[in-house]
Short mmCIF file of C-alpha atoms in Angstrom, two decimals:
data_model
loop_
_atom_site.label_atom_id
_atom_site.label_comp_id
_atom_site.label_asym_id
_atom_site.label_seq_id
_atom_site.Cartn_x
_atom_site.Cartn_y
_atom_site.Cartn_z
CA UNK S 75 -2.53 -17.44 20.13
CA UNK S 76 -5.18 -15.10 19.14
CA UNK S 77 -5.27 -13.51 15.60
CA UNK S 78 -4.69 -9.98 16.94
CA UNK S 79 -1.63 -10.68 19.00
CA UNK S 80 1.12 -8.30 18.08
CA UNK S 81 3.90 -10.24 16.56
CA UNK S 82 7.29 -10.14 18.23
CA UNK S 83 10.34 -9.59 16.06
CA UNK S 84 11.69 -13.09 15.03
CA UNK S 85 12.45 -12.89 11.35
CA UNK S 86 15.05 -10.36 10.18
CA UNK S 87 16.44 -9.49 6.90
CA UNK S 88 20.11 -8.18 6.74
CA UNK S 89 20.58 -6.40 3.54
CA UNK S 90 23.41 -4.47 1.83
CA UNK S 91 22.11 -1.96 -0.49
CA UNK S 92 24.40 -0.15 -3.14
CA UNK S 93 27.82 -0.88 -4.38
CA UNK S 94 30.10 -1.19 -1.45
CA UNK S 95 31.33 -4.69 -1.17
CA UNK S 96 32.42 -5.07 2.41
CA UNK S 97 29.97 -7.22 4.20
CA UNK S 98 31.87 -8.14 7.28
CA UNK S 99 29.82 -5.78 9.47
CA UNK S 100 26.64 -7.34 7.97
CA UNK S 101 27.84 -10.85 8.54
CA UNK S 102 28.84 -9.95 12.21
CA UNK S 103 25.42 -8.65 12.90
CA UNK S 104 23.72 -11.59 11.14
CA UNK S 105 25.65 -14.01 13.22
CA UNK S 106 24.96 -12.12 16.51
CA UNK S 107 21.24 -12.01 15.76
CA UNK S 108 21.28 -15.70 15.03
CA UNK S 109 23.06 -16.43 18.35
CA UNK S 110 20.41 -14.23 19.95
CA UNK S 111 17.64 -16.54 18.54
CA UNK S 112 16.55 -14.59 15.53
CA UNK S 113 15.88 -16.13 12.16
CA UNK S 114 18.12 -14.03 9.80
CA UNK S 115 17.63 -14.02 6.07
CA UNK S 116 21.00 -12.84 4.47
CA UNK S 117 20.86 -11.59 0.98
CA UNK S 118 24.46 -10.77 0.07
CA UNK S 119 25.93 -7.64 -1.29
CA UNK S 120 25.10 -5.19 -4.03
CA UNK S 121 21.23 -5.14 -3.52
CA UNK S 122 18.84 -2.75 -5.34
CA UNK S 123 15.87 -1.25 -3.32
CA UNK S 124 13.58 -3.41 -5.39
CA UNK S 125 15.50 -6.62 -4.50
CA UNK S 126 15.52 -5.79 -0.73
CA UNK S 127 11.73 -4.93 -0.68
CA UNK S 128 11.00 -8.00 -2.71
CA UNK S 129 12.98 -10.28 -0.32
CA UNK S 130 11.28 -8.71 2.57
CA UNK S 131 7.85 -9.42 1.02
CA UNK S 132 8.57 -13.11 0.19
CA UNK S 133 10.30 -13.91 3.48
CA UNK S 134 7.74 -11.89 5.56
CA UNK S 135 10.35 -10.48 7.87
CA UNK S 136 9.52 -8.42 10.90
CA UNK S 137 12.53 -6.19 10.59
CA UNK S 138 15.07 -5.25 7.98
CA UNK S 139 18.70 -4.14 8.91
CA UNK S 140 20.44 -2.12 6.17
CA UNK S 141 24.12 -2.07 6.30
CA UNK S 142 25.95 0.66 4.23
CA UNK S 143 29.47 2.00 4.19
CA UNK S 144 29.37 3.81 0.72
CA UNK S 145 27.72 7.09 1.79
CA UNK S 146 24.81 6.50 -0.54
CA UNK S 147 22.30 6.15 2.34
CA UNK S 148 20.32 9.32 1.77
CA UNK S 149 19.81 8.16 -1.87
CA UNK S 150 19.07 4.49 -1.29
CA UNK S 151 17.21 4.44 1.95
CA UNK S 152 14.26 6.51 0.87
CA UNK S 153 13.89 4.42 -2.11
CA UNK S 154 13.85 1.33 -0.02
CA UNK S 155 11.16 2.71 2.28
CA UNK S 156 9.25 3.74 -0.77
CA UNK S 157 9.59 0.15 -2.30
CA UNK S 158 8.37 -1.30 0.97
CA UNK S 159 5.37 0.95 1.15
CA UNK S 160 4.52 0.00 -2.50
CA UNK S 161 4.29 -3.52 -1.56
CA UNK S 162 2.13 -3.02 1.52
CA UNK S 163 4.96 -3.58 4.09
CA UNK S 164 4.18 -0.60 6.20
CA UNK S 165 4.66 -2.61 9.47
CA UNK S 166 8.15 -3.70 8.90
CA UNK S 167 10.71 -2.14 11.10
CA UNK S 168 13.75 -0.66 9.24
CA UNK S 169 17.02 0.10 10.97
CA UNK S 170 20.45 0.89 9.69
CA UNK S 171 24.15 0.35 10.62
CA UNK S 172 27.35 1.56 9.09
CA UNK S 173 28.90 4.87 8.37
CA UNK S 174 26.15 7.42 8.72
CA UNK S 175 26.71 11.06 9.85
CA UNK S 176 24.55 12.17 12.80
CA UNK S 177 22.81 14.87 10.84
CA UNK S 178 21.78 12.27 8.20
CA UNK S 179 20.66 9.85 11.05
CA UNK S 180 18.19 12.35 12.28
CA UNK S 181 16.69 12.83 8.78
CA UNK S 182 16.52 9.10 8.30
CA UNK S 183 14.67 8.58 11.53
CA UNK S 184 11.96 11.17 10.15
CA UNK S 185 11.71 8.79 7.01
CA UNK S 186 10.97 5.81 9.13
CA UNK S 187 14.32 4.31 9.78
CA UNK S 188 13.77 3.79 13.53
CA UNK S 189 17.39 3.29 14.60
CA UNK S 190 20.88 4.05 13.30
CA UNK S 191 23.87 2.24 14.66
CA UNK S 192 27.23 3.76 14.04
CA UNK S 193 30.65 2.08 13.94
CA UNK S 194 31.61 0.49 17.23
CA UNK S 195 28.13 -0.16 18.44
CA UNK S 196 28.04 -3.37 20.28
CA UNK S 197 25.80 -5.95 18.76
CA UNK S 198 23.94 -6.16 22.12
CA UNK S 199 22.45 -2.75 21.38
CA UNK S 200 20.87 -4.01 18.20
CA UNK S 201 19.53 -7.16 19.95
CA UNK S 202 17.99 -5.04 22.71
CA UNK S 203 16.40 -2.76 20.08
CA UNK S 204 14.82 -5.62 18.38
CA UNK S 205 13.63 -7.38 21.42
CA UNK S 206 11.96 -4.12 22.47
CA UNK S 207 10.05 -4.13 19.35
CA UNK S 208 12.25 -2.10 17.11
CA UNK S 209 10.60 1.14 17.85
CA UNK S 210 7.42 -0.15 16.31
CA UNK S 211 4.22 1.34 17.58
CA UNK S 212 2.08 -1.68 18.35
CA UNK X 60 0.72 6.45 -2.51
CA UNK X 61 0.61 2.81 -1.68
CA UNK X 62 -0.06 0.58 -4.72
CA UNK X 63 -1.60 -2.08 -2.58
CA UNK X 64 -3.94 -2.24 0.38
CA UNK X 65 -1.71 -2.70 3.40
CA UNK X 66 -2.13 -6.05 5.14
CA UNK X 67 -0.95 -6.13 8.69
CA UNK X 68 0.52 -9.41 9.80
CA UNK X 69 -2.16 -9.45 12.64
CA UNK X 70 -4.86 -9.58 9.93
CA UNK X 71 -7.41 -12.44 10.42
CA UNK X 72 -6.47 -15.56 8.63
CA UNK X 73 -9.78 -15.53 6.56
CA UNK X 74 -8.67 -12.28 5.16
CA UNK X 75 -5.20 -13.54 4.27
CA UNK X 76 -6.68 -16.57 2.67
CA UNK X 77 -9.22 -14.65 0.68
CA UNK X 78 -6.48 -12.45 -0.68
CA UNK X 79 -4.22 -15.36 -1.29
CA UNK X 80 -6.70 -16.80 -3.46
CA UNK X 81 -6.67 -13.62 -5.60
CA UNK X 82 -2.93 -14.19 -6.13
CA UNK X 83 -1.88 -11.52 -3.55
CA UNK X 84 1.60 -12.30 -2.82
CA UNK X 85 1.76 -10.31 0.50
CA UNK X 86 -1.14 -12.42 1.58
CA UNK X 87 0.57 -15.62 0.64
CA UNK X 88 3.72 -14.62 2.59
CA UNK X 89 1.80 -13.55 5.73
CA UNK X 90 -0.39 -16.64 5.52
CA UNK X 91 2.85 -18.75 5.62
CA UNK X 92 4.02 -16.87 8.69
CA UNK X 93 0.66 -17.42 10.42
CA UNK X 94 0.54 -21.19 9.68
CA UNK X 95 4.35 -21.46 10.72
CA UNK X 96 3.52 -19.84 14.06
CA UNK X 97 0.74 -22.23 14.67
CA UNK X 98 -2.04 -19.64 14.62
CA UNK X 99 -5.31 -21.54 15.08
CA UNK X 100 -7.22 -19.32 12.64
CA UNK X 101 -4.57 -19.98 10.01
CA UNK X 102 -4.89 -23.72 10.57
CA UNK X 103 -8.52 -23.51 9.88
CA UNK X 104 -8.07 -21.60 6.81
CA UNK X 105 -5.37 -24.02 5.68
CA UNK X 106 -7.99 -26.84 5.61
CA UNK X 107 -10.01 -24.87 3.15
CA UNK X 108 -7.07 -23.92 0.93
CA UNK X 109 -5.83 -27.50 0.92
CA UNK X 110 -8.88 -28.39 -1.18
CA UNK X 111 -7.67 -26.01 -3.82
CA UNK X 112 -4.34 -27.71 -4.34
CA UNK X 113 -2.93 -30.97 -5.48
CA UNK X 114 -2.13 -29.53 -9.02
CA UNK X 115 1.53 -28.55 -8.56
CA UNK X 116 4.32 -30.89 -9.14
CA UNK X 117 6.54 -30.98 -6.18
CA UNK X 118 10.26 -31.40 -6.79
CA UNK X 119 12.50 -32.15 -3.82
CA UNK X 120 16.34 -31.38 -3.91
CA UNK X 121 18.47 -32.89 -1.30
CA UNK X 122 22.25 -33.45 -0.94
CA UNK X 123 25.25 -32.75 1.31
CA UNK X 124 26.20 -29.12 2.32
CA UNK X 125 27.92 -27.28 -0.69
CA UNK X 126 26.75 -29.57 -3.31
CA UNK X 127 25.02 -26.65 -5.12
CA UNK X 128 21.39 -27.24 -4.06
CA UNK X 129 20.50 -23.59 -4.17
CA UNK X 130 22.21 -23.00 -7.39
CA UNK X 131 20.48 -26.00 -8.95
CA UNK X 132 17.20 -24.71 -7.57
CA UNK X 133 17.64 -21.42 -9.18
CA UNK X 134 18.56 -23.02 -12.52
CA UNK X 135 15.59 -25.21 -12.38
CA UNK X 136 13.26 -22.41 -11.52
CA UNK X 137 14.66 -20.39 -14.50
CA UNK X 138 14.03 -23.40 -16.78
CA UNK X 139 10.61 -23.86 -15.81
CA UNK X 140 9.91 -20.04 -16.05
CA UNK X 141 11.22 -20.21 -19.60
CA UNK X 142 8.44 -22.68 -20.39
CA UNK X 143 5.91 -20.39 -18.85
CA UNK X 144 5.29 -22.26 -15.71
CA UNK X 145 5.18 -20.46 -12.37
CA UNK X 146 7.46 -21.71 -9.60
CA UNK X 147 7.54 -21.71 -5.68
CA UNK X 148 10.60 -22.45 -3.83
CA UNK X 149 10.99 -23.47 -0.25
CA UNK X 150 14.53 -23.44 1.04
CA UNK X 151 15.18 -25.00 4.32
CA UNK X 152 18.10 -24.17 6.59
CA UNK X 153 18.87 -25.57 10.05
CA UNK X 154 17.87 -23.68 13.27
CA UNK X 155 20.36 -23.68 16.12
CA UNK X 156 19.30 -26.35 18.61
CA UNK X 157 20.54 -24.02 21.40
CA UNK X 158 19.14 -20.58 20.58
CA UNK X 159 16.52 -21.33 18.03
CA UNK X 160 18.21 -18.81 15.70
CA UNK X 161 19.10 -19.47 12.15
CA UNK X 162 20.98 -18.00 9.23
CA UNK X 163 18.77 -18.43 6.13
CA UNK X 164 21.40 -17.92 3.33
CA UNK X 165 19.98 -19.95 0.36
CA UNK X 166 18.49 -16.82 -1.03
CA UNK X 167 21.92 -15.38 -1.81
CA UNK X 168 22.07 -17.80 -4.75
CA UNK X 169 18.48 -16.95 -5.79
CA UNK X 170 18.61 -13.23 -5.92
CA UNK X 171 18.61 -13.32 -9.89
CA UNK X 172 15.07 -14.58 -9.50
CA UNK X 173 13.92 -11.47 -7.65
CA UNK X 174 12.45 -9.41 -10.52
CA UNK X 175 10.32 -12.29 -11.80
CA UNK X 176 6.86 -12.09 -10.21
CA UNK X 177 6.24 -15.69 -11.30
CA UNK X 178 8.60 -17.05 -8.70
CA UNK X 179 8.12 -17.04 -5.13
CA UNK X 180 10.98 -17.87 -2.87
CA UNK X 181 10.57 -18.64 0.91
CA UNK X 182 13.19 -19.59 3.48
CA UNK X 183 12.37 -21.65 6.38
CA UNK X 184 14.27 -22.56 9.49
CA UNK X 185 13.90 -26.24 10.77
CA UNK X 186 12.55 -25.12 14.22
CA UNK X 187 13.66 -28.10 15.93
CA UNK X 188 12.65 -30.88 13.39
CA UNK X 189 15.33 -33.23 12.14
CA UNK X 190 15.16 -35.11 8.88
CA UNK X 191 16.16 -32.15 6.68
CA UNK X 192 12.88 -30.21 6.57
CA UNK X 193 11.01 -27.73 8.81
CA UNK X 194 7.91 -28.68 10.76
CA UNK X 195 5.61 -26.72 8.46
CA UNK X 196 7.17 -27.43 5.11
CA UNK X 197 4.12 -29.49 3.90
CA UNK X 198 1.82 -26.56 4.92
CA UNK X 199 3.91 -24.13 3.04
CA UNK X 200 3.86 -26.37 0.00
CA UNK X 201 0.01 -26.54 0.38
CA UNK X 202 -0.19 -22.81 0.49
CA UNK X 203 2.10 -22.34 -2.59
CA UNK X 204 -0.06 -25.04 -4.34
CA UNK X 205 -3.33 -23.22 -3.46
CA UNK X 206 -1.79 -20.01 -4.74
CA UNK X 207 -1.57 -21.67 -8.10
CA UNK X 208 2.12 -22.47 -8.56
CA UNK X 209 2.84 -24.99 -11.33
CA UNK X 210 5.99 -26.34 -9.86
CA UNK X 211 7.20 -26.30 -6.30
CA UNK X 212 10.88 -26.91 -5.54
CA UNK X 213 11.78 -27.79 -1.90
CA UNK X 214 15.42 -27.55 -1.01
CA UNK X 215 16.35 -29.46 2.12
CA UNK X 216 19.11 -28.50 4.60
CA UNK X 217 22.47 -30.01 3.65
CA UNK X 218 22.07 -33.76 4.46
CA UNK X 219 23.87 -36.94 3.69
CA UNK X 220 22.72 -39.81 5.79
CA UNK X 221 19.39 -40.69 6.81
CA UNK X 222 17.45 -37.30 6.48
CA UNK X 223 14.89 -38.62 4.00
CA UNK X 224 11.78 -36.60 5.09
CA UNK X 225 11.90 -34.96 1.65
CA UNK X 226 10.89 -38.24 -0.13
CA UNK X 227 7.75 -38.09 2.00
CA UNK X 228 7.08 -34.62 0.70
CA UNK X 229 8.01 -34.56 -2.85
CA UNK X 230 6.61 -36.11 -6.11
CA UNK X 231 10.00 -36.24 -7.57
CA UNK X 232 13.13 -36.50 -5.34
CA UNK X 233 16.48 -35.30 -6.82
CA UNK X 234 19.60 -36.36 -4.79
CA UNK X 235 22.60 -34.23 -5.53
CA UNK X 236 26.21 -35.50 -5.30
CA UNK X 237 29.42 -33.86 -6.26
CA UNK X 238 32.92 -34.88 -6.79
CA UNK X 239 35.53 -34.46 -4.09
CA UNK X 240 33.52 -35.29 -1.07
CA UNK X 241 34.56 -38.92 -0.71
CA UNK X 242 33.06 -39.59 2.69
CA UNK X 243 29.85 -37.72 1.74
CA UNK X 244 29.36 -39.75 -1.17
CA UNK X 245 29.82 -42.85 0.90
CA UNK X 246 27.01 -41.80 3.22
CA UNK X 247 24.84 -40.94 0.25
CA UNK X 248 25.18 -44.53 -0.96
CA UNK X 249 24.28 -45.77 2.35
CA UNK X 250 21.20 -43.72 3.19
CA UNK X 251 19.94 -41.14 0.88
CA UNK X 252 20.38 -43.19 -2.39
CA UNK X 253 17.24 -45.12 -1.83
CA UNK X 254 14.99 -42.09 -1.95
CA UNK X 255 16.36 -40.79 -5.25
CA UNK X 256 14.03 -40.60 -8.18
CA UNK X 257 16.78 -38.75 -10.07
CA UNK X 258 20.44 -38.56 -9.17
CA UNK X 259 22.41 -35.47 -10.19
CA UNK X 260 26.16 -35.21 -10.21
CA UNK X 261 26.64 -31.46 -9.93
CA UNK X 262 29.92 -29.64 -10.48
CA UNK X 263 30.44 -32.08 -13.24
CA UNK X 264 33.30 -29.97 -14.61
CA UNK X 265 35.55 -30.85 -11.60
CA UNK X 266 37.93 -33.65 -11.61
CA UNK X 267 36.44 -36.92 -10.10
CA UNK X 268 32.85 -36.33 -11.41
CA UNK X 269 33.10 -39.38 -13.75
CA UNK X 270 34.04 -41.45 -10.69
CA UNK X 271 30.96 -40.26 -8.86
CA UNK X 272 28.77 -41.25 -11.76
CA UNK X 273 30.44 -44.66 -11.88
CA UNK X 274 29.90 -45.13 -8.30
CA UNK X 275 26.32 -44.21 -8.46
CA UNK X 276 25.65 -46.47 -11.41
CA UNK X 277 27.39 -49.40 -9.67
CA UNK X 278 25.12 -48.79 -6.65
CA UNK X 279 22.01 -48.57 -8.89
CA UNK X 280 22.97 -51.76 -10.54
CA UNK X 281 22.66 -53.50 -7.26
CA UNK X 282 18.94 -52.97 -7.40
CA UNK X 283 18.27 -50.64 -4.39
CA UNK X 284 15.87 -48.40 -6.22
CA UNK X 285 12.71 -46.93 -4.72
CA UNK X 286 9.94 -47.65 -7.34
CA UNK X 287 9.66 -50.72 -9.24
CA UNK X 288 9.80 -49.97 -13.02
CA UNK X 289 11.69 -46.79 -12.56
CA UNK X 290 15.60 -46.72 -12.57
CA UNK X 291 16.80 -43.37 -11.40
CA UNK X 292 18.77 -41.63 -14.25
CA UNK X 293 22.00 -39.98 -13.42
CA UNK X 294 22.28 -36.50 -14.69
CA UNK X 295 25.50 -34.62 -14.77
CA UNK X 296 25.18 -30.74 -14.23
CA UNK X 297 27.12 -27.62 -13.86
CA UNK X 298 24.42 -25.56 -12.11
CA UNK X 299 26.30 -22.28 -12.27
CA UNK X 300 26.38 -22.39 -16.10
CA UNK X 301 23.18 -24.32 -16.55
CA UNK X 302 24.90 -27.19 -18.24
CA UNK X 303 22.84 -30.33 -17.99
CA UNK X 304 19.74 -28.36 -16.70
CA UNK X 305 17.52 -28.76 -19.88
CA UNK X 306 18.25 -32.54 -19.64
CA UNK X 307 17.37 -32.53 -15.92
CA UNK X 308 14.10 -30.90 -16.60
CA UNK X 309 13.36 -33.56 -19.12
CA UNK X 310 14.23 -36.19 -16.74
CA UNK X 311 11.79 -34.70 -14.19
CA UNK X 312 9.12 -34.60 -16.96
CA UNK X 313 9.67 -38.30 -17.70
CA UNK X 314 9.37 -39.09 -14.06
CA UNK X 315 6.05 -37.21 -13.84
CA UNK X 316 4.91 -39.25 -16.86
CA UNK X 317 6.08 -42.43 -15.31
CA UNK X 318 4.22 -41.56 -12.12
CA UNK X 319 1.06 -40.94 -14.01
CA UNK X 320 1.18 -43.93 -16.34
CA UNK X 321 2.12 -46.50 -13.72
CA UNK X 322 -0.38 -45.21 -11.06
CA UNK X 323 2.38 -44.62 -8.78
CA UNK X 324 1.35 -41.08 -8.49
CA UNK X 325 -1.71 -41.70 -6.35
CA UNK X 326 0.09 -44.46 -4.35
CA UNK X 327 2.94 -42.04 -3.49
CA UNK X 328 0.76 -39.24 -2.52
CA UNK X 329 -1.41 -41.41 -0.29
CA UNK X 330 1.73 -42.71 1.33
CA UNK X 331 2.88 -39.23 1.84
CA UNK X 332 -0.47 -38.30 3.20
CA UNK X 333 -0.29 -41.10 5.78
CA UNK X 334 3.21 -39.75 6.85
CA UNK X 335 1.74 -36.31 7.00
CA UNK X 336 -1.22 -37.18 9.22
CA UNK X 337 1.10 -39.06 11.55
CA UNK X 338 3.33 -35.88 11.71
CA UNK X 339 0.41 -33.73 12.55
CA UNK X 340 -0.67 -36.09 15.20
CA UNK X 341 2.88 -36.20 16.68
CA UNK X 342 2.91 -32.50 16.85
CA UNK X 343 -0.44 -32.37 18.67
CA UNK X 344 0.63 -35.14 21.06
CA UNK X 345 3.96 -33.66 21.65
CA UNK X 346 2.54 -30.23 22.41
CA UNK X 347 -0.01 -31.81 24.90
CA UNK X 348 2.73 -33.53 26.74
CA UNK X 349 4.91 -30.59 26.81
CA UNK X 350 2.17 -28.44 28.27
CA UNK X 351 1.60 -31.02 31.01
CA UNK X 352 5.22 -31.53 31.96
CA UNK X 353 5.53 -27.76 32.49
CA UNK X 354 5.12 -27.85 36.07
CA UNK X 355 7.21 -28.27 39.32
CA UNK X 356 5.61 -31.63 40.09
CA UNK X 357 7.07 -33.12 36.87
CA UNK X 358 10.32 -31.17 37.16
CA UNK X 359 10.71 -32.85 40.51
CA UNK X 360 10.05 -36.27 38.92
CA UNK X 361 12.84 -35.53 36.26
CA UNK X 362 15.27 -34.68 39.17
CA UNK X 363 14.32 -38.11 40.70
CA UNK X 364 15.22 -39.87 37.54
CA UNK X 365 18.59 -38.11 37.51
CA UNK X 366 19.15 -39.14 41.08
CA UNK X 367 18.04 -42.62 40.12
CA UNK X 368 15.22 -42.85 42.70
CA UNK X 369 12.84 -43.25 39.82
CA UNK X 370 13.02 -44.61 36.35
CA UNK X 371 12.03 -42.92 33.11
CA UNK X 372 9.83 -45.80 31.96
CA UNK X 373 7.57 -45.62 34.93
CA UNK X 374 7.38 -41.86 34.77
CA UNK X 375 6.59 -41.91 30.98
CA UNK X 376 3.84 -44.35 31.63
CA UNK X 377 2.24 -42.20 34.34
CA UNK X 378 2.60 -39.13 32.05
CA UNK X 379 0.85 -41.10 29.33
CA UNK X 380 -1.92 -41.87 31.68
CA UNK X 381 -2.27 -38.33 33.00
CA UNK X 382 -2.44 -36.87 29.49
CA UNK X 383 -4.86 -39.43 28.13
CA UNK X 384 -7.28 -38.92 31.16
CA UNK X 385 -6.76 -35.16 31.17
CA UNK X 386 -9.32 -32.64 30.12
CA UNK X 387 -9.91 -32.50 26.49
CA UNK X 388 -8.54 -29.09 25.84
CA UNK X 389 -9.31 -28.74 22.14
#
């Protein structure tokens, strides 16, 4: 392998920012990604943006999946993106799942959240998204 | 405004290594990934970084699933931090042998360490290695050591029988038992007990803890200890409330002192080095063979073995000759 080979997505962080305590969706996706061959770091519920960014740094994940149901995504996601940038993690793919209105999803994409999966999305969509590089420009 | 200069994961290893030496945590993290991925430039840099290490004390924590290894690791990390020592943690979880995927969940118990820049926690998947550790665990320990961590805690996958690789990696090996796992305790007695430098009975507030202590004490009295001159102490803990943790830290200190005073330190590290060299060799040899058999010719031979028209012993001998005589592709 050469030094400059673009890394495929292999390590993924699944995080639940904010205060909602329902992590069934996060666990379903973590399990599905494991079964698809990814190494999934799972951090549990009630994570602050700093905690998520710090875990991403220490674990050197290729991608971060944010699961959120509380409605606080427009507050929390920009802060997470900012915390990642502060740590020099500009090349980490960030995507989201949960209850996120379409209008918000468009704004989140502009902020660098490369995909938003709503309720009922099959896990195969997320897997295909990650295998295709997570919308990351090489 | 970025506070740090971004460091792409495709950055050359010499750049990662240079920044790692300046205590850049992102560089450390990305260097670990590069080494884990087997990048050849990272391997070369690892050789230079290796020379900087050797100062950290490596503590191994092993025990059956659910015995509280991650919580114990967190409690230990906090105790060392309270003394002003920096801590690296390597937490190993199993990879699925079928898909290669893994859930790395030890971090859930360690999140309270997240806002302390003196602690660096890295989860690793075994990636096909058995024995309780990942293939690159020693490399990651070497990187944390070169980074300047004072104490490195390595937490194995949940084990119970003969997964004793940790004893070949750590300076002090802690074997954790808990009450209420009768069969697991049996297996600890049979296999993992011999590698213990310190025995911990965690969840000591649960009924049956005293019985576990008594069982372990009885086993120790039979004389099956690892190092002459050192009888593993048995420490009761409740990791969730830090009960017994200050005492455990003292036991580890005493073990360090014993290793140094008795000269076992060098002997143990030399023995570990022998194992490590054999392990590296094993990886080289295995990958050389795996490259060779990735061909229709060899696949046909395997089908012959399945059909009993050839035997695996002769085919293995032939493969050995072919790899040994093959081009030196270094």
